[in-house]
PDB file of C-alpha atoms and ligand atoms in Angstrom:
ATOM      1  CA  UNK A  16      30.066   6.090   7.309  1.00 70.00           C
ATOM      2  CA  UNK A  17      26.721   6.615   9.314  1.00 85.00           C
ATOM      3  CA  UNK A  18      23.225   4.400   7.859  1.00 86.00           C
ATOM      4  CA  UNK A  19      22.741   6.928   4.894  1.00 90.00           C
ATOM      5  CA  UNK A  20      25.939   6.908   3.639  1.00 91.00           C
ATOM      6  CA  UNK A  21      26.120   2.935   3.730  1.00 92.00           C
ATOM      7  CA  UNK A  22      22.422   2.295   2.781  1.00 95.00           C
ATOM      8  CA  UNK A  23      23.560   4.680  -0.354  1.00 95.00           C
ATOM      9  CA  UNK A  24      26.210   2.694  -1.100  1.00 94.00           C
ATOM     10  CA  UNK A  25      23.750  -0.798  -0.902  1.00 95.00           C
ATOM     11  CA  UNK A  26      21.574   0.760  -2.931  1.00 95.00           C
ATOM     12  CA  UNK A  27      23.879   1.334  -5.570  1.00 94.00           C
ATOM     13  CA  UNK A  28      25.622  -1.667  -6.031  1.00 94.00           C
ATOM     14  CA  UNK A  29      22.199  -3.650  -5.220  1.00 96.00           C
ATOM     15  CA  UNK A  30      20.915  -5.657  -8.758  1.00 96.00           C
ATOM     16  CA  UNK A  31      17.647  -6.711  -7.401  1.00 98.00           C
ATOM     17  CA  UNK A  32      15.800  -4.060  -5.258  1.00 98.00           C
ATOM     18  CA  UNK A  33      12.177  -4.419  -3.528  1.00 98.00           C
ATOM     19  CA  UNK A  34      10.790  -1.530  -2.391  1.00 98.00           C
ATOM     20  CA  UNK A  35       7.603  -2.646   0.093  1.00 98.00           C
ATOM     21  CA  UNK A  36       5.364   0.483   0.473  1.00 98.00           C
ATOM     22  CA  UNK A  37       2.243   1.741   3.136  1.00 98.00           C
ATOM     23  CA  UNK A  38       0.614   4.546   3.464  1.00 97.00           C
ATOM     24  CA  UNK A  39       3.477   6.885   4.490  1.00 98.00           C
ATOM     25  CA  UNK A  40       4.473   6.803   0.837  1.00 98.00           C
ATOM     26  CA  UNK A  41       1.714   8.493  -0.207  1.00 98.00           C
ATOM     27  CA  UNK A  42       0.841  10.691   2.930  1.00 97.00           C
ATOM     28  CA  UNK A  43       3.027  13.744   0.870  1.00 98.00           C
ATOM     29  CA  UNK A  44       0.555  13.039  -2.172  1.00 98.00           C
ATOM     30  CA  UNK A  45      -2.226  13.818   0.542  1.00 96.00           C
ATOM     31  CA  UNK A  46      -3.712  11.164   0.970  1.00 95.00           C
ATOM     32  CA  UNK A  47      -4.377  10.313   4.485  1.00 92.00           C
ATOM     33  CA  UNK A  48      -2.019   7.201   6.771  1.00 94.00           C
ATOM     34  CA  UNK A  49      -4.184   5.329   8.982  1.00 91.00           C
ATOM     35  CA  UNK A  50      -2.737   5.238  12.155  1.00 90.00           C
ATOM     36  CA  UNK A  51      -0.935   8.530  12.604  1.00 84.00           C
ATOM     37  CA  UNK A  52      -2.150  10.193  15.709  1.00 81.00           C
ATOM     38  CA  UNK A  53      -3.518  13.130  14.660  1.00 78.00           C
ATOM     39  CA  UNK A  54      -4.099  12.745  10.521  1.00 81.00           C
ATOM     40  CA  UNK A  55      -4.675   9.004  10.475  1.00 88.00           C
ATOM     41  CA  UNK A  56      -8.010   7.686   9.209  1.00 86.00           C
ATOM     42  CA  UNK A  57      -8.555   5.429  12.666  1.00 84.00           C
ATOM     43  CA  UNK A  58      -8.102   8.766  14.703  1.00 88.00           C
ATOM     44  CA  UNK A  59     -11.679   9.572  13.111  1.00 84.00           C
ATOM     45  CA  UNK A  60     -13.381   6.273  11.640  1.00 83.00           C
ATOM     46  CA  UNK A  61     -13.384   2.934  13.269  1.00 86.00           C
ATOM     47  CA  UNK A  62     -12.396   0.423  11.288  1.00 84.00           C
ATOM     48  CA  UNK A  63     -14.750  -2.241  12.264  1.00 84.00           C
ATOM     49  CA  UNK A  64     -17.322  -0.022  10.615  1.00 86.00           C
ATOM     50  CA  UNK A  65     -16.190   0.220   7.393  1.00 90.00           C
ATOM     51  CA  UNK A  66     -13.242  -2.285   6.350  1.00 91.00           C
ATOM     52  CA  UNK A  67     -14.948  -5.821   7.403  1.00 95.00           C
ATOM     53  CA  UNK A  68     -17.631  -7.904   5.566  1.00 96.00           C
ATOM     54  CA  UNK A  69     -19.808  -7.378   8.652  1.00 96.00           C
ATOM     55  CA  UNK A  70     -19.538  -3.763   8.341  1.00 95.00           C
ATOM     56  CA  UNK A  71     -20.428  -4.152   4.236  1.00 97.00           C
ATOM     57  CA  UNK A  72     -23.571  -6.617   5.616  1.00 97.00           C
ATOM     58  CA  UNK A  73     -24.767  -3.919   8.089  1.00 95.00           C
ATOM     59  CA  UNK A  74     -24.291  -1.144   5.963  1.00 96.00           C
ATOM     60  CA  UNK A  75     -23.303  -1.493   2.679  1.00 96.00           C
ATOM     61  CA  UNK A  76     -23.913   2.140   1.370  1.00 95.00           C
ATOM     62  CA  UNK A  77     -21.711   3.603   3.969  1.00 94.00           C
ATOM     63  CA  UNK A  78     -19.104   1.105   3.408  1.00 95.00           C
ATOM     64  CA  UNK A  79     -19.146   1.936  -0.585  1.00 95.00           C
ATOM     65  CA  UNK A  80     -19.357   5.463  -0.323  1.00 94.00           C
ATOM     66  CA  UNK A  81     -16.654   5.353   2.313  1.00 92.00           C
ATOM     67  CA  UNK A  82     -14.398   3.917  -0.973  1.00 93.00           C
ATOM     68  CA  UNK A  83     -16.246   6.154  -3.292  1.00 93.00           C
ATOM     69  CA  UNK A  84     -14.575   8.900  -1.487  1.00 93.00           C
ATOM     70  CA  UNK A  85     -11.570   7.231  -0.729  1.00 93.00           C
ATOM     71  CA  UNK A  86     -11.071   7.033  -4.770  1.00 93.00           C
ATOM     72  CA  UNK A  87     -11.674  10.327  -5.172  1.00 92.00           C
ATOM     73  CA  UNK A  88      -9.370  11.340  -2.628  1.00 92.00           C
ATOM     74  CA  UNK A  89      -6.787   9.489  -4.734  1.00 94.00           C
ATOM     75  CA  UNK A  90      -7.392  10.438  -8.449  1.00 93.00           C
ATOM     76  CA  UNK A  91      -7.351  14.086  -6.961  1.00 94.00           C
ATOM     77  CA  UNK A  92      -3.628  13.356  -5.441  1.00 97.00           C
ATOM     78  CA  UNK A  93      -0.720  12.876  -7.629  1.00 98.00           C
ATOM     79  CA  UNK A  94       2.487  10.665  -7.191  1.00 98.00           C
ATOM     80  CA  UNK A  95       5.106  12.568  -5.366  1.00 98.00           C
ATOM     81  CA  UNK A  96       9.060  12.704  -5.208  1.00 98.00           C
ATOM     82  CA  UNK A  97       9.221   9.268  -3.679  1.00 98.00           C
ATOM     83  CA  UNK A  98       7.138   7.569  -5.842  1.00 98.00           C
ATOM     84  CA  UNK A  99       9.048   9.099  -8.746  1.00 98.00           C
ATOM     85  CA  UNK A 100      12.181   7.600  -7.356  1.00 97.00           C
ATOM     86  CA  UNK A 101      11.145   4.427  -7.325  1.00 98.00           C
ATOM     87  CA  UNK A 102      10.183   4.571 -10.931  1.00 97.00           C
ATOM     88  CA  UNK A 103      13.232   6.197 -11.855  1.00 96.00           C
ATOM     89  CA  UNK A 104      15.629   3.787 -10.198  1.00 96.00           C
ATOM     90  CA  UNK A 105      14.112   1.066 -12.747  1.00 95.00           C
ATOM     91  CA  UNK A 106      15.743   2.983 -15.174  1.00 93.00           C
ATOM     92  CA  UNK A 107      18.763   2.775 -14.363  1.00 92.00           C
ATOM     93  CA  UNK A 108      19.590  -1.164 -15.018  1.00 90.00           C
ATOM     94  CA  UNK A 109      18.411  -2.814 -11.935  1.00 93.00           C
ATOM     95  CA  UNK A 110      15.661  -5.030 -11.202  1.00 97.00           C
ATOM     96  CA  UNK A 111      13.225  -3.224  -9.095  1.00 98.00           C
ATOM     97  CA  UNK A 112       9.830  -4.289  -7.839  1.00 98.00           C
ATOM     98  CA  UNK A 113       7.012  -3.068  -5.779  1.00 98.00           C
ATOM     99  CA  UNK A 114       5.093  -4.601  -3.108  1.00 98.00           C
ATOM    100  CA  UNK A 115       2.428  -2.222  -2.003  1.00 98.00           C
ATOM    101  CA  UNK A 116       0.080  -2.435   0.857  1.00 98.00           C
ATOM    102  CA  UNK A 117      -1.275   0.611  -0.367  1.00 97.00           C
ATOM    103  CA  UNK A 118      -5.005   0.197  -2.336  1.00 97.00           C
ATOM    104  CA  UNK A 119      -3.675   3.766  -4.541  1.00 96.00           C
ATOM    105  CA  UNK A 120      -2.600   3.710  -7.957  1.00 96.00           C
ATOM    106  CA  UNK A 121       0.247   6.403  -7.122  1.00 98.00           C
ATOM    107  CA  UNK A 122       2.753   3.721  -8.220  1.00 98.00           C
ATOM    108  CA  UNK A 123       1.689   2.719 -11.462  1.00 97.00           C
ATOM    109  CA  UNK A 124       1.153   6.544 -12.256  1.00 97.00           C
ATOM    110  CA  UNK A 125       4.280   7.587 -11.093  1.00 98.00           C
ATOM    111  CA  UNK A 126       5.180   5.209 -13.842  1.00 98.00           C
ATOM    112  CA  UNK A 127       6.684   1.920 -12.193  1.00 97.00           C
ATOM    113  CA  UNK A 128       5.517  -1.109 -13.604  1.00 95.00           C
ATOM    114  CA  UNK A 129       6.329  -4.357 -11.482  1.00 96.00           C
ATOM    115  CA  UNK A 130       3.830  -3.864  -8.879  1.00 98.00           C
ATOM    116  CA  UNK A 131       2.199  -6.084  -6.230  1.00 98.00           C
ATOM    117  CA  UNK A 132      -0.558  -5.228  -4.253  1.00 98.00           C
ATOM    118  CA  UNK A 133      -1.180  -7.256  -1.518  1.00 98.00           C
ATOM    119  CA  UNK A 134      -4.303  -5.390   0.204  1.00 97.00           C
ATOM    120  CA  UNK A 135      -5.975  -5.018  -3.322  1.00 96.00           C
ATOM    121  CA  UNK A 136      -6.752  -1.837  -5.202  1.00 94.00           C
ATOM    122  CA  UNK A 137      -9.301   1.009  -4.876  1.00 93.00           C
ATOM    123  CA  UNK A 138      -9.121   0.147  -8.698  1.00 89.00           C
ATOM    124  CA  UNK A 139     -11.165  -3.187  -8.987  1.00 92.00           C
ATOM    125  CA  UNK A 140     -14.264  -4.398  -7.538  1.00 96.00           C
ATOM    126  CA  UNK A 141     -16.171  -7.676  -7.220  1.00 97.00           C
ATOM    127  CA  UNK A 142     -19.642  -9.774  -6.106  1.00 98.00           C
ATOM    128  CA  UNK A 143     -20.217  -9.349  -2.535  1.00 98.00           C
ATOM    129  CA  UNK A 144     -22.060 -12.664  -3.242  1.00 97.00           C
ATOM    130  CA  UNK A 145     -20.457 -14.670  -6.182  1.00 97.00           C
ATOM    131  CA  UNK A 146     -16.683 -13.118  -5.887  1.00 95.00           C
ATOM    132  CA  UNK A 147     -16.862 -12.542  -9.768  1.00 95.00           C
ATOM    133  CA  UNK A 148     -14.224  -9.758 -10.656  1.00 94.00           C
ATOM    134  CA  UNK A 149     -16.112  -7.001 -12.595  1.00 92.00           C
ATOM    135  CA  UNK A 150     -15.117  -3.917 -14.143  1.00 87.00           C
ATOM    136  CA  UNK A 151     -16.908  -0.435 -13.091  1.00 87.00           C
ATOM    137  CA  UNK A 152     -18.832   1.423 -15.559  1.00 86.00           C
ATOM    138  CA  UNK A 153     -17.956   5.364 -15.230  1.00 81.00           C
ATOM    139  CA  UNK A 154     -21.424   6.229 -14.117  1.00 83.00           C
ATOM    140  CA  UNK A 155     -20.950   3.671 -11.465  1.00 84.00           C
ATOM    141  CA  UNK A 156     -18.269   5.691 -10.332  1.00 82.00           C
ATOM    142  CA  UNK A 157     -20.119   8.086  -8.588  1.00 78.00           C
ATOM    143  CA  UNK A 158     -18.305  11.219  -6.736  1.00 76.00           C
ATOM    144  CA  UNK A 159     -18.798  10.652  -3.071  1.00 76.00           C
ATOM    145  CA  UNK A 160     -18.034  13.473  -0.327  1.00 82.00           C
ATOM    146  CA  UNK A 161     -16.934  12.305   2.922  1.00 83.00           C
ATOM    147  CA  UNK A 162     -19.705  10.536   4.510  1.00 84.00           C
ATOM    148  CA  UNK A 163     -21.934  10.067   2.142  1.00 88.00           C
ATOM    149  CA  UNK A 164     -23.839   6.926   1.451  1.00 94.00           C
ATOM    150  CA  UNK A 165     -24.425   5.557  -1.787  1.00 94.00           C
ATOM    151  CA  UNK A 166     -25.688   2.286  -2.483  1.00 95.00           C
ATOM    152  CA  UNK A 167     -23.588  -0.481  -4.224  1.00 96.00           C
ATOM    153  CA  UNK A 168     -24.090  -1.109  -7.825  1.00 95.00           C
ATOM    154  CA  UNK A 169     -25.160  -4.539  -8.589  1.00 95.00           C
ATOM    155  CA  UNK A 170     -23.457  -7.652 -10.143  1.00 95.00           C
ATOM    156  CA  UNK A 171     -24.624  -8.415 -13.560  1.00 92.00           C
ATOM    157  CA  UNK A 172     -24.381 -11.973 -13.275  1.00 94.00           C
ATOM    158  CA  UNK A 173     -26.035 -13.024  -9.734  1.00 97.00           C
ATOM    159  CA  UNK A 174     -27.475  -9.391  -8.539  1.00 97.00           C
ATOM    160  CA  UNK A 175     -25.414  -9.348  -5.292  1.00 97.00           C
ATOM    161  CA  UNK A 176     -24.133  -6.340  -4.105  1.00 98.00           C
ATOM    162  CA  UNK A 177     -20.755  -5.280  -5.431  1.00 97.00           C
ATOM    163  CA  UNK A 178     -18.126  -4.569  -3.375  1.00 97.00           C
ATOM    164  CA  UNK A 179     -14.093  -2.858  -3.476  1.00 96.00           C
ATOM    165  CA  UNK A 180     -11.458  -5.427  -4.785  1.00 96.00           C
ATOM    166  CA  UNK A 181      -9.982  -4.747  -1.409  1.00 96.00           C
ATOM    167  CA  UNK A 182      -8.357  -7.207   1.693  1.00 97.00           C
ATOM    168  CA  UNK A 183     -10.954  -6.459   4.967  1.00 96.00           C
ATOM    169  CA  UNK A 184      -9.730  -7.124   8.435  1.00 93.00           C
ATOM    170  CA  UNK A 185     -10.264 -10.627   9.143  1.00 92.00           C
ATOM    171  CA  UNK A 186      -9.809 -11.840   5.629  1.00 95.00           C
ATOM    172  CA  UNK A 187      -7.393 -13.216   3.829  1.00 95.00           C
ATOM    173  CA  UNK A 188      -4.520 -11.507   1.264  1.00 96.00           C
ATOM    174  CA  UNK A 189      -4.976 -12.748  -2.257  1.00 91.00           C
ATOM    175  CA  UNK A 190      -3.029 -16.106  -2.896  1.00 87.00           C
ATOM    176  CA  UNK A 191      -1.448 -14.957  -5.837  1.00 95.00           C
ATOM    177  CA  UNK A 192      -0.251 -11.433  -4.492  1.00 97.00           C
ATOM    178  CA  UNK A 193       1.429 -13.020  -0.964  1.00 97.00           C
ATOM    179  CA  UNK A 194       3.241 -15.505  -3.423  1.00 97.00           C
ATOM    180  CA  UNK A 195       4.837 -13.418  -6.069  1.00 98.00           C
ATOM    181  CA  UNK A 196       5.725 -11.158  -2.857  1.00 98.00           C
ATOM    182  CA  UNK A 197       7.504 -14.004  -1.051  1.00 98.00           C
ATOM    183  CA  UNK A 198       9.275 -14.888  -4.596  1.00 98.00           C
ATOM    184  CA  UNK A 199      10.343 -11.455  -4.794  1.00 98.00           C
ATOM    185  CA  UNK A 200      11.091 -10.637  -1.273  1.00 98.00           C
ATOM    186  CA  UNK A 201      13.086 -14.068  -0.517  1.00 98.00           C
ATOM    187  CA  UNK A 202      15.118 -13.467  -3.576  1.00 97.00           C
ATOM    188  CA  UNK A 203      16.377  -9.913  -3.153  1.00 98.00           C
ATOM    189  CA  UNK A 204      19.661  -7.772  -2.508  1.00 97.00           C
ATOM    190  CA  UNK A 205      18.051  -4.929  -1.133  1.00 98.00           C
ATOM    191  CA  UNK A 206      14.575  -4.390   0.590  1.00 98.00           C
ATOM    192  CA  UNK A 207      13.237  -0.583   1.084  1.00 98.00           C
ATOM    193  CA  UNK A 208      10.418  -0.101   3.618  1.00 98.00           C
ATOM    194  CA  UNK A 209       9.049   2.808   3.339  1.00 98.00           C
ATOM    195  CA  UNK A 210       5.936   4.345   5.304  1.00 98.00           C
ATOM    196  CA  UNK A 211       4.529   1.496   7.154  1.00 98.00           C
ATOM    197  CA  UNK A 212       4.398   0.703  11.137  1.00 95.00           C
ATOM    198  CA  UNK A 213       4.607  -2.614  10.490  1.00 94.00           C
ATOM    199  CA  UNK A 214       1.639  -3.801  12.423  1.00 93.00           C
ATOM    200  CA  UNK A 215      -0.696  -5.564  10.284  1.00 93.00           C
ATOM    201  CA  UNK A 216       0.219  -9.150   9.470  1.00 94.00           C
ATOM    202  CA  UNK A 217       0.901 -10.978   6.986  1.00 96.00           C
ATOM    203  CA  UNK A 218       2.578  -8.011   5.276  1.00 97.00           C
ATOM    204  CA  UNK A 219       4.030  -6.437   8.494  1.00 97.00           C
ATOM    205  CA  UNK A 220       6.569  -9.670   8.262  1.00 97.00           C
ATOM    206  CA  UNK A 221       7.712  -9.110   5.128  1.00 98.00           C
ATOM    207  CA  UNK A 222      11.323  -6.885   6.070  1.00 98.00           C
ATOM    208  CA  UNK A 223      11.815  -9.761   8.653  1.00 97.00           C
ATOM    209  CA  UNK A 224      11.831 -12.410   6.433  1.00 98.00           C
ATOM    210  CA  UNK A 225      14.071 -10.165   3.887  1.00 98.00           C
ATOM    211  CA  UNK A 226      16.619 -10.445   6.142  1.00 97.00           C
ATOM    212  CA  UNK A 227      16.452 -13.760   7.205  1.00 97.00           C
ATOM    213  CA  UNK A 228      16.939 -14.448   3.368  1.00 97.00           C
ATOM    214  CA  UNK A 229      20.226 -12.426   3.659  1.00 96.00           C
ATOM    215  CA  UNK A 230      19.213  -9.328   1.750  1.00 98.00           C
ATOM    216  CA  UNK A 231      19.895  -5.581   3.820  1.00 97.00           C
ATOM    217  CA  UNK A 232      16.823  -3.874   4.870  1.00 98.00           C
ATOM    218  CA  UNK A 233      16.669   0.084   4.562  1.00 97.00           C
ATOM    219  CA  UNK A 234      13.655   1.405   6.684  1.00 98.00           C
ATOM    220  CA  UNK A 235      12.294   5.192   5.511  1.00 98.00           C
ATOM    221  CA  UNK A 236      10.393   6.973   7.985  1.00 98.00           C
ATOM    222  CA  UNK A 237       9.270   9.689  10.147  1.00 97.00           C
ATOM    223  CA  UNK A 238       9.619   6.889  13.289  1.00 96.00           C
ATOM    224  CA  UNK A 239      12.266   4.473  14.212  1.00 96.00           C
ATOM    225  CA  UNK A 240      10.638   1.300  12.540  1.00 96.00           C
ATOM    226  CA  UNK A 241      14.086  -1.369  12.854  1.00 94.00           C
ATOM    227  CA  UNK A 242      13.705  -4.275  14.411  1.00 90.00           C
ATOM    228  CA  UNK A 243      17.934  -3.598  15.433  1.00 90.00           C
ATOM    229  CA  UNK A 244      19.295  -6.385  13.474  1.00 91.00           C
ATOM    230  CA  UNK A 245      22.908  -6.190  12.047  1.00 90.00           C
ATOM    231  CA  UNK A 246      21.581  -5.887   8.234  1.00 94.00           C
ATOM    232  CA  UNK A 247      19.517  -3.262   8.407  1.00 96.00           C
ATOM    233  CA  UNK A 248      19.693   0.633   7.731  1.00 96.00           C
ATOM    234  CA  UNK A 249      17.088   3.054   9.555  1.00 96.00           C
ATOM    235  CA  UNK A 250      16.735   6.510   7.639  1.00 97.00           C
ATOM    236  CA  UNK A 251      14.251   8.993   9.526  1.00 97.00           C
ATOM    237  CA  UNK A 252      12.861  11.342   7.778  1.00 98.00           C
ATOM    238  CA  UNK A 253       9.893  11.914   5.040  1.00 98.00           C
ATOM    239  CA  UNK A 254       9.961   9.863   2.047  1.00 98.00           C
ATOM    240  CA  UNK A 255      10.042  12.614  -0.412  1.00 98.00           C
ATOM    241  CA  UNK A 256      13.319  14.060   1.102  1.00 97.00           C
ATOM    242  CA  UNK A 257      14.707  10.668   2.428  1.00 97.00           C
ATOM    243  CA  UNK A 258      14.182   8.535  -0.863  1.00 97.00           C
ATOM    244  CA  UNK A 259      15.846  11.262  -3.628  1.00 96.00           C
ATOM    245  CA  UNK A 260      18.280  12.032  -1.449  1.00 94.00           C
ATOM    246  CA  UNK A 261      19.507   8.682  -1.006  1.00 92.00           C
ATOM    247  CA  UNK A 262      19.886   7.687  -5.154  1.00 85.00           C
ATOM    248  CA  UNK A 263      21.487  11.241  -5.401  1.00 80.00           C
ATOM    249  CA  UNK A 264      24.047  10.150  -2.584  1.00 61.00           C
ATOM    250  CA  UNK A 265      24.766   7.058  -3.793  1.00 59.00           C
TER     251      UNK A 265
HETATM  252  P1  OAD B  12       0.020   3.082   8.937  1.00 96.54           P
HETATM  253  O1  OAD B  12      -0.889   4.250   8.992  1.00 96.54           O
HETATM  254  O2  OAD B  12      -0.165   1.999   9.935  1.00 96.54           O
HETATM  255  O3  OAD B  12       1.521   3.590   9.084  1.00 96.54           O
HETATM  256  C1  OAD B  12       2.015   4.651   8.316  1.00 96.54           C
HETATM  257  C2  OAD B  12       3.500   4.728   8.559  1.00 96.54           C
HETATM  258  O4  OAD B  12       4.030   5.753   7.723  1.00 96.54           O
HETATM  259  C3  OAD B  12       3.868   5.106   9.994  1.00 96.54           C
HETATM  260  O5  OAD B  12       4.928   4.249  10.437  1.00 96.54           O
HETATM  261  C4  OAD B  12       4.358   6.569   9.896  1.00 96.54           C
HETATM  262  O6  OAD B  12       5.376   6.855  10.837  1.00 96.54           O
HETATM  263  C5  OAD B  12       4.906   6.571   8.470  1.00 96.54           C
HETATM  264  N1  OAD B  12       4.874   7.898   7.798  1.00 96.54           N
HETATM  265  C6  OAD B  12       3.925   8.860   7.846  1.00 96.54           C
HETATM  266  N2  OAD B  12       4.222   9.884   7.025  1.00 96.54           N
HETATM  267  C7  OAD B  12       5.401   9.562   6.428  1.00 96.54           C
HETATM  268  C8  OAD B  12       6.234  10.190   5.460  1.00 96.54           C
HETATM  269  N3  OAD B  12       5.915  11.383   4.923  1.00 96.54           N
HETATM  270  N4  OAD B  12       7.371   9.570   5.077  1.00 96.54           N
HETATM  271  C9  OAD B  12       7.724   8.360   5.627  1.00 96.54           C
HETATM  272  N5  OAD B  12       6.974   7.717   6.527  1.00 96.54           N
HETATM  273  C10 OAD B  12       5.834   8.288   6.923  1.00 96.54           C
HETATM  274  O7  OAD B  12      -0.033   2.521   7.437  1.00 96.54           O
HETATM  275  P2  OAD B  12       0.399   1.082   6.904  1.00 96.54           P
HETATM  276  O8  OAD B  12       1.601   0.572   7.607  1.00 96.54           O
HETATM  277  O9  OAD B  12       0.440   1.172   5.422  1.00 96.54           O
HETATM  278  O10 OAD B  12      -4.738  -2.413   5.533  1.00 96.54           O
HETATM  279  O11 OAD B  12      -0.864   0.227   7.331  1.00 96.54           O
HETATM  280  C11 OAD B  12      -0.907  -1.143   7.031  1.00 96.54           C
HETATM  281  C12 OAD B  12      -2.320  -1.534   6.707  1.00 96.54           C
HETATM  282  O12 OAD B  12      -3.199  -1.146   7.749  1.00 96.54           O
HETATM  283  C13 OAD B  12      -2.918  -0.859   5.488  1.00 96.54           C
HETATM  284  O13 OAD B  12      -2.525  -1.455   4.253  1.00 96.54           O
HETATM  285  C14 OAD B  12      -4.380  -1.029   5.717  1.00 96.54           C
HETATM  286  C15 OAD B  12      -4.455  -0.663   7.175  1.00 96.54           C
HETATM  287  O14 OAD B  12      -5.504  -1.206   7.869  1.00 96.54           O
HETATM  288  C16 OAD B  12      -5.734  -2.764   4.690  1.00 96.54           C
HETATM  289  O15 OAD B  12      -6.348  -1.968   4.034  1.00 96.54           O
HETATM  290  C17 OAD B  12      -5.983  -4.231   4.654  1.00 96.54           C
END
């Protein structure tokens, strides 16, 4: 059998199934990776402009509009074939859970429901100043283009600025996110990787320790992502061809 004909096989007989996503899951939906060469969003931005709390200091209406347009980008994109499997494959008896590094809300539209995200959501927002969580109002929801500037809103409790519910470079993921991750991760059959290079950590260590708690690791992608150890399965190819194809198999 070669590694889609066994990770088929896995799959199907696996009870407990994480799937940990990045942005190749959603590249099919449109919506942009961030370090493929020639689409990627750091082959145009930098990201020490727009995704650190220096960058928000410096410039905070660049930094919001940047997200403005970023959550535009993804309420105009809709979830695609992989997503759908996902969501599907809960269906079918199985536990199956999510842990996202994506900030999108492709999963929960594509209809999946156990979800954690551990880089935050384009979704939620807080206090630049206090932390408070706080809900935006529609007309704080402004349509940005690419590039435009628009100035924060501002918290209605201390009058910081308010900024995206999302993980910057430098900081840390949220507590509660990294935990139900590592309950879910440590304690699985099966763990799917699909779209991400694996580069930023805490997250990027996630398939390792999957298979240091004994579970098989299937890797989707367009590159050879494996780290080459015995339990795991490396499918190349896009997610939306590589994901159906492998519940149909099975
Ligand atoms: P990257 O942009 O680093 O990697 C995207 C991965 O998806 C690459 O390995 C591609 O080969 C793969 N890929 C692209 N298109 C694909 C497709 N159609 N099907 C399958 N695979 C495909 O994105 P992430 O790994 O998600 O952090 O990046 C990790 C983190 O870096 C992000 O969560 C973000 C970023 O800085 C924060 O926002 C904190």
């Amino acid at each position: 059998m070669n590694d889609k004909e066994n990770a088929a096989k896995i799959l199907k007989h696996a009870k407990k199934v994480v799937f940990f996503t990045g942005a190749g899951i959603s590249a099919e939906s449109g919506i942009p990776t961030f370090r493929d060469s020639l689409t990627g969003l750091w082959s145009k931005y930098d990201p020490s402009r727009l995704e650190t709390a220096q960058a928000f200091r410096e410039n905070p209406a660049l930094v919001w509009g940047w997200y403005l347009w970023r959550r535009r980008q993804m309420s105009e994109a809709l979830p695609n074939a992989a997503h759908l499997m996902i969501s599907n494959l809960a269906e079918t008896g199985r536990e199956v859970y999510v842990v996202t590094q994506n900030i999108d809300n492709l999963h929960e539209r594509a209809g999946s429901q156990n979800i954690v995200h551990l880089h935050g959501s384009l979704m939620s927002a807080k206090c630049f100043s206090c932390h408070r969580p706080t809900e935006l109002t529609p007309e704080q929801l402004v349509v940005s283009r690419e590039g435009e500037e628009v100035p924060p809103p501002r918290c209605g409790r201390c009058n910081g600025r308010l900024r995206p519910g999302i993980v910057w470079f430098k900081e840390d993921l949220p507590k509660g996110a990294w935990k139900s991750a590592m309950r879910l991760v440590r304690d699985c059959d099966v763990l799917v990787s699909v779209g991400t290079s694996g580069i930023v950590t805490p997250a990027a260590d996630i398939p390792e320790i999957a298979l240091s708690s004994k579970a098989v690791v299937i890797h989707v992608n367009i590159d050879d992502v494996s780290l080459e150890e015995p339990n795991e399965y490396m499918l190349i190819g896009k997610a939306c061809s590589v994901l159906p194809a492998l519940w149909n198999d099975s």
